[in-house]
CSV table of C-alpha atoms in Angstrom, one decimal:
chain,number,residue,atom,x,y,z
A,18,UNK,CA,0.0,0.0,0.0
A,19,UNK,CA,1.3,3.5,-0.9
A,20,UNK,CA,2.1,5.8,2.0
A,21,UNK,CA,-0.9,8.0,2.9
A,22,UNK,CA,-0.1,11.5,4.0
A,23,UNK,CA,-2.9,13.1,6.1
A,24,UNK,CA,-3.7,16.3,7.9
A,25,UNK,CA,-5.5,15.8,11.2
A,26,UNK,CA,-6.7,17.7,14.2
A,27,UNK,CA,-6.4,16.3,17.8
A,28,UNK,CA,-8.9,16.6,20.6
A,29,UNK,CA,-7.3,19.9,21.8
A,30,UNK,CA,-7.7,21.4,18.3
A,31,UNK,CA,-4.1,21.3,17.3
A,32,UNK,CA,-3.5,20.5,13.6
A,33,UNK,CA,-0.7,18.1,12.4
A,34,UNK,CA,0.5,16.5,9.2
A,35,UNK,CA,1.3,12.9,9.5
A,36,UNK,CA,1.6,9.4,8.0
A,37,UNK,CA,-1.5,7.2,8.2
A,38,UNK,CA,-0.5,3.7,9.4
A,39,UNK,CA,-2.4,0.5,8.4
A,40,UNK,CA,-3.7,0.5,12.0
A,41,UNK,CA,-5.1,4.0,11.4
A,42,UNK,CA,-2.7,5.4,13.9
A,43,UNK,CA,-1.1,8.6,12.7
A,44,UNK,CA,2.7,9.2,13.0
A,45,UNK,CA,3.0,13.0,13.3
A,46,UNK,CA,5.5,14.9,11.1
A,47,UNK,CA,7.3,18.0,12.2
A,48,UNK,CA,6.2,20.0,9.1
A,49,UNK,CA,4.1,19.5,6.0
A,50,UNK,CA,5.7,16.6,4.0
A,51,UNK,CA,6.4,18.7,0.9
A,52,UNK,CA,8.4,21.0,3.2
A,53,UNK,CA,10.6,18.1,4.2
A,54,UNK,CA,8.6,17.2,7.3
A,55,UNK,CA,10.2,14.4,9.2
A,56,UNK,CA,8.5,11.7,11.5
A,57,UNK,CA,8.4,12.5,15.2
A,58,UNK,CA,7.8,10.2,18.2
A,59,UNK,CA,4.2,11.5,18.5
A,60,UNK,CA,1.6,8.9,17.6
A,61,UNK,CA,-2.1,9.7,17.4
A,62,UNK,CA,-4.6,6.8,17.9
A,63,UNK,CA,-7.8,6.8,15.8
A,64,UNK,CA,-10.0,7.9,18.7
A,65,UNK,CA,-7.9,11.0,19.3
A,66,UNK,CA,-7.9,12.7,15.9
A,67,UNK,CA,-10.2,13.9,13.1
A,68,UNK,CA,-9.0,13.7,9.5
A,69,UNK,CA,-9.1,17.2,7.8
A,70,UNK,CA,-8.6,18.1,4.2
A,71,UNK,CA,-5.0,16.9,3.5
A,72,UNK,CA,-3.6,20.4,2.8
A,73,UNK,CA,-4.4,24.1,3.3
A,74,UNK,CA,-3.5,25.8,0.0
A,75,UNK,CA,-2.9,29.4,-0.7
A,76,UNK,CA,-5.1,28.8,-3.8
A,77,UNK,CA,-6.9,26.2,-5.8
A,78,UNK,CA,-6.5,26.4,-9.6
A,79,UNK,CA,-9.0,24.3,-11.5
A,80,UNK,CA,-9.2,23.3,-15.1
A,81,UNK,CA,-12.4,23.2,-17.1
A,82,UNK,CA,-13.4,20.9,-20.0
A,83,UNK,CA,-10.2,18.8,-19.8
A,84,UNK,CA,-11.9,15.6,-20.9
A,85,UNK,CA,-13.3,15.6,-24.5
A,86,UNK,CA,-16.4,13.7,-23.6
A,87,UNK,CA,-17.2,16.2,-20.8
A,88,UNK,CA,-16.8,19.1,-23.2
A,89,UNK,CA,-19.2,17.4,-25.6
A,90,UNK,CA,-21.8,16.8,-22.9
A,91,UNK,CA,-21.6,20.5,-22.0
A,92,UNK,CA,-22.2,21.3,-25.7
A,93,UNK,CA,-18.9,23.0,-26.2
A,94,UNK,CA,-15.7,22.3,-28.1
A,95,UNK,CA,-12.5,21.1,-26.4
A,96,UNK,CA,-10.5,24.2,-25.5
A,97,UNK,CA,-7.4,24.8,-27.6
A,98,UNK,CA,-5.5,25.6,-24.4
A,99,UNK,CA,-6.3,24.9,-20.7
A,100,UNK,CA,-9.3,26.7,-19.4
A,101,UNK,CA,-8.3,27.7,-15.9
A,102,UNK,CA,-10.3,29.3,-13.0
A,103,UNK,CA,-9.9,29.7,-9.3
A,104,UNK,CA,-11.8,28.3,-6.3
A,105,UNK,CA,-11.2,30.1,-3.0
A,106,UNK,CA,-9.5,28.1,-0.2
A,107,UNK,CA,-12.7,28.5,1.9
A,108,UNK,CA,-14.4,26.0,-0.5
A,109,UNK,CA,-12.3,23.2,1.0
A,110,UNK,CA,-13.9,20.5,3.2
A,111,UNK,CA,-12.7,17.1,4.3
A,112,UNK,CA,-14.0,13.7,3.3
A,113,UNK,CA,-17.1,12.6,5.4
A,114,UNK,CA,-18.3,16.1,5.9
A,115,UNK,CA,-21.2,18.0,4.4
A,116,UNK,CA,-21.6,19.8,1.1
A,117,UNK,CA,-23.9,22.7,1.9
A,118,UNK,CA,-26.6,23.3,-0.8
A,119,UNK,CA,-26.9,27.1,-1.3
A,120,UNK,CA,-30.3,28.7,-1.4
A,121,UNK,CA,-29.3,30.8,-4.4
A,122,UNK,CA,-29.1,27.7,-6.7
A,123,UNK,CA,-31.6,25.2,-8.0
A,124,UNK,CA,-29.0,23.0,-9.7
A,125,UNK,CA,-25.8,21.9,-7.9
A,126,UNK,CA,-23.6,19.3,-9.7
A,127,UNK,CA,-20.8,16.9,-8.7
A,128,UNK,CA,-17.6,16.8,-10.6
A,129,UNK,CA,-15.2,14.1,-9.6
A,130,UNK,CA,-11.5,15.0,-10.3
A,131,UNK,CA,-7.9,14.1,-9.7
A,132,UNK,CA,-6.1,16.8,-7.7
A,133,UNK,CA,-2.4,17.6,-7.8
A,134,UNK,CA,-0.5,18.8,-4.8
A,135,UNK,CA,2.3,21.2,-5.5
A,136,UNK,CA,5.5,20.6,-3.6
A,137,UNK,CA,7.8,23.3,-4.7
A,138,UNK,CA,7.5,26.9,-5.9
A,139,UNK,CA,6.7,26.8,-9.6
A,140,UNK,CA,7.1,29.8,-11.9
A,141,UNK,CA,7.5,29.7,-15.7
A,142,UNK,CA,8.2,26.0,-15.7
A,143,UNK,CA,8.6,23.8,-18.7
A,144,UNK,CA,6.5,20.6,-18.6
A,145,UNK,CA,9.6,18.6,-17.6
A,146,UNK,CA,10.3,21.0,-14.7
A,147,UNK,CA,6.6,21.0,-13.8
A,148,UNK,CA,6.6,17.3,-13.3
A,149,UNK,CA,9.1,17.7,-10.5
A,150,UNK,CA,6.9,20.3,-8.8
A,151,UNK,CA,4.0,17.8,-8.4
A,152,UNK,CA,4.5,16.4,-5.0
A,153,UNK,CA,1.5,14.1,-4.8
A,154,UNK,CA,-2.1,13.3,-5.7
A,155,UNK,CA,-5.5,13.3,-4.0
A,156,UNK,CA,-9.2,13.3,-4.9
A,157,UNK,CA,-11.4,16.3,-5.3
A,158,UNK,CA,-15.0,17.1,-6.1
A,159,UNK,CA,-15.4,20.4,-8.0
A,160,UNK,CA,-19.0,21.1,-6.8
A,161,UNK,CA,-20.7,23.6,-9.1
A,162,UNK,CA,-23.9,25.5,-9.1
A,163,UNK,CA,-24.7,24.8,-12.7
A,164,UNK,CA,-27.6,27.3,-13.1
A,165,UNK,CA,-25.5,30.1,-11.7
A,166,UNK,CA,-22.6,29.2,-13.9
A,167,UNK,CA,-24.8,29.6,-16.9
A,168,UNK,CA,-26.6,32.7,-15.6
A,169,UNK,CA,-23.4,34.6,-14.6
A,170,UNK,CA,-21.4,33.8,-17.7
A,171,UNK,CA,-18.3,33.5,-15.5
A,172,UNK,CA,-17.7,30.9,-12.9
A,173,UNK,CA,-16.6,32.6,-9.6
A,174,UNK,CA,-20.0,32.4,-7.8
A,175,UNK,CA,-20.9,29.0,-9.2
A,176,UNK,CA,-17.7,27.4,-8.1
A,177,UNK,CA,-16.9,29.5,-5.0
A,178,UNK,CA,-19.5,28.6,-2.4
A,179,UNK,CA,-18.2,27.4,1.0
A,180,UNK,CA,-17.9,23.6,1.0
A,181,UNK,CA,-17.8,23.4,-2.8
A,182,UNK,CA,-14.3,21.7,-2.9
A,183,UNK,CA,-14.3,18.4,-0.9
A,184,UNK,CA,-10.7,17.1,-1.1
A,185,UNK,CA,-8.9,14.1,0.4
A,186,UNK,CA,-8.9,11.9,2.3
A,187,UNK,CA,-5.1,11.7,2.0
A,188,UNK,CA,-2.3,12.3,-0.4
A,189,UNK,CA,-0.2,9.6,-2.2
A,190,UNK,CA,3.2,10.3,-3.9
A,191,UNK,CA,2.7,8.1,-7.0
A,192,UNK,CA,-0.2,7.2,-9.2
A,193,UNK,CA,-0.6,4.9,-12.2
A,194,UNK,CA,-0.9,6.9,-15.5
A,195,UNK,CA,-4.0,5.0,-16.4
A,196,UNK,CA,-5.7,5.0,-13.0
A,197,UNK,CA,-9.5,4.9,-13.2
A,198,UNK,CA,-11.6,7.7,-11.8
A,199,UNK,CA,-15.2,6.7,-10.8
A,200,UNK,CA,-18.0,8.6,-9.2
A,201,UNK,CA,-21.0,7.0,-7.4
A,202,UNK,CA,-24.2,8.5,-6.2
A,203,UNK,CA,-26.0,7.1,-3.2
A,204,UNK,CA,-26.4,3.3,-3.3
A,205,UNK,CA,-26.2,2.9,-7.1
A,206,UNK,CA,-23.6,0.2,-7.9
A,207,UNK,CA,-23.0,1.7,-11.4
A,208,UNK,CA,-20.7,4.7,-11.5
A,209,UNK,CA,-22.1,7.9,-12.9
A,210,UNK,CA,-18.6,8.9,-14.0
A,211,UNK,CA,-15.9,6.5,-15.2
A,212,UNK,CA,-12.7,7.3,-17.1
A,213,UNK,CA,-9.0,6.8,-17.1
A,214,UNK,CA,-7.0,9.8,-16.0
A,215,UNK,CA,-5.0,9.3,-19.2
A,216,UNK,CA,-8.0,10.5,-21.1
A,217,UNK,CA,-7.3,14.1,-20.1
A,218,UNK,CA,-6.8,16.5,-23.0
A,219,UNK,CA,-3.9,18.2,-21.2
A,220,UNK,CA,-1.8,16.1,-18.9
A,221,UNK,CA,-0.8,17.1,-15.4
A,222,UNK,CA,2.7,18.2,-16.2
A,223,UNK,CA,1.4,20.4,-19.1
A,224,UNK,CA,-1.3,21.9,-16.8
A,225,UNK,CA,1.2,22.8,-14.1
A,226,UNK,CA,3.6,24.3,-16.7
A,227,UNK,CA,0.8,26.3,-18.2
A,228,UNK,CA,-0.5,27.6,-14.9
A,229,UNK,CA,3.0,28.5,-13.7
A,230,UNK,CA,3.4,30.8,-16.7
A,231,UNK,CA,0.3,32.8,-15.4
A,232,UNK,CA,0.8,32.7,-11.6
A,233,UNK,CA,3.4,31.3,-9.3
A,234,UNK,CA,2.4,28.1,-7.6
A,235,UNK,CA,3.4,27.7,-4.0
A,236,UNK,CA,4.0,24.5,-1.9
A,237,UNK,CA,0.7,23.1,-0.8
A,238,UNK,CA,-1.3,24.6,-3.6
A,239,UNK,CA,-3.9,22.4,-5.4
A,240,UNK,CA,-4.6,21.9,-9.1
A,241,UNK,CA,-7.9,20.3,-10.1
A,242,UNK,CA,-7.4,18.6,-13.4
A,243,UNK,CA,-10.9,18.5,-14.8
A,244,UNK,CA,-13.8,16.1,-14.7
A,245,UNK,CA,-14.9,13.4,-17.2
A,246,UNK,CA,-18.4,13.0,-18.6
A,247,UNK,CA,-21.3,12.0,-16.5
A,248,UNK,CA,-21.7,15.1,-14.3
A,249,UNK,CA,-25.1,15.4,-12.7
A,250,UNK,CA,-27.3,17.0,-10.1
A,251,UNK,CA,-27.0,16.7,-6.3
A,252,UNK,CA,-29.9,17.0,-3.9
A,253,UNK,CA,-30.2,17.4,-0.2
A,254,UNK,CA,-29.7,14.1,1.5
A,255,UNK,CA,-27.5,12.6,-1.3
A,256,UNK,CA,-24.2,10.8,-0.7
A,257,UNK,CA,-21.6,11.3,-3.4
A,258,UNK,CA,-18.4,9.2,-3.6
A,259,UNK,CA,-15.4,9.8,-5.9
A,260,UNK,CA,-12.8,7.0,-6.2
A,261,UNK,CA,-9.5,6.9,-7.9
A,262,UNK,CA,-7.5,3.7,-8.2
A,263,UNK,CA,-4.3,3.9,-6.0
A,264,UNK,CA,-5.6,6.7,-3.8
A,265,UNK,CA,-8.9,5.7,-2.2
A,266,UNK,CA,-12.3,7.3,-1.9
A,267,UNK,CA,-13.7,10.8,-1.1
A,268,UNK,CA,-17.2,10.6,0.3
A,269,UNK,CA,-19.5,13.5,1.3
A,270,UNK,CA,-23.2,14.0,2.0
A,271,UNK,CA,-25.3,17.0,0.9
A,272,UNK,CA,-27.2,19.1,3.4
A,273,UNK,CA,-29.2,22.3,3.3
A,274,UNK,CA,-27.0,25.4,3.8
């Protein structure tokens, strides 16, 4: 099993980065792992911590329409270059917590995605350099108020509500290039989304390079790499689960805001 890097909070409210053991004990690190955090002697047992989102980025850069089938289902062509936008850090929530359905929207969609964790300052990188800036991988759900996205003509409000970026539950260092991403809604055994991450239009190293030529990426920043076809509506009471082979599962419920 790949090492799983987590961010947790103990019963006193102190936040730590750590390594999740098979026993679900957490071996605490003395710094974020991408900042050369080293293991300490402090071990947290499962009853004494809560898993948080695995990082606290300065920014979340997301990519739209990065799977051809998703662009088609949205009725638009595949972009000729990455279509990037920002989600505020306040959208982030952990696995097993609630997505809050905002009263301003009548149509909120799930979008299961692979997320990249940046490990080193990246500015004007080539794709080859950018690959070395990707520290690890986790799972994200780019929750979107679809009606507001269409109404506003730009995406800040639709993508920016608090709780609209579930991420986690942990970070792994390596991932198979053809790992499968699948999204499940409630108790349906058939995924509503299913695609290999190698079906992206623009690969992760290209995305990080492209973004780094617009804005400097900092350690701990998150890049969302786009969602495959099969996006659909969420309703209050729903349970949405995104799985990526080699990482695990990100699961959240939907509640009224």
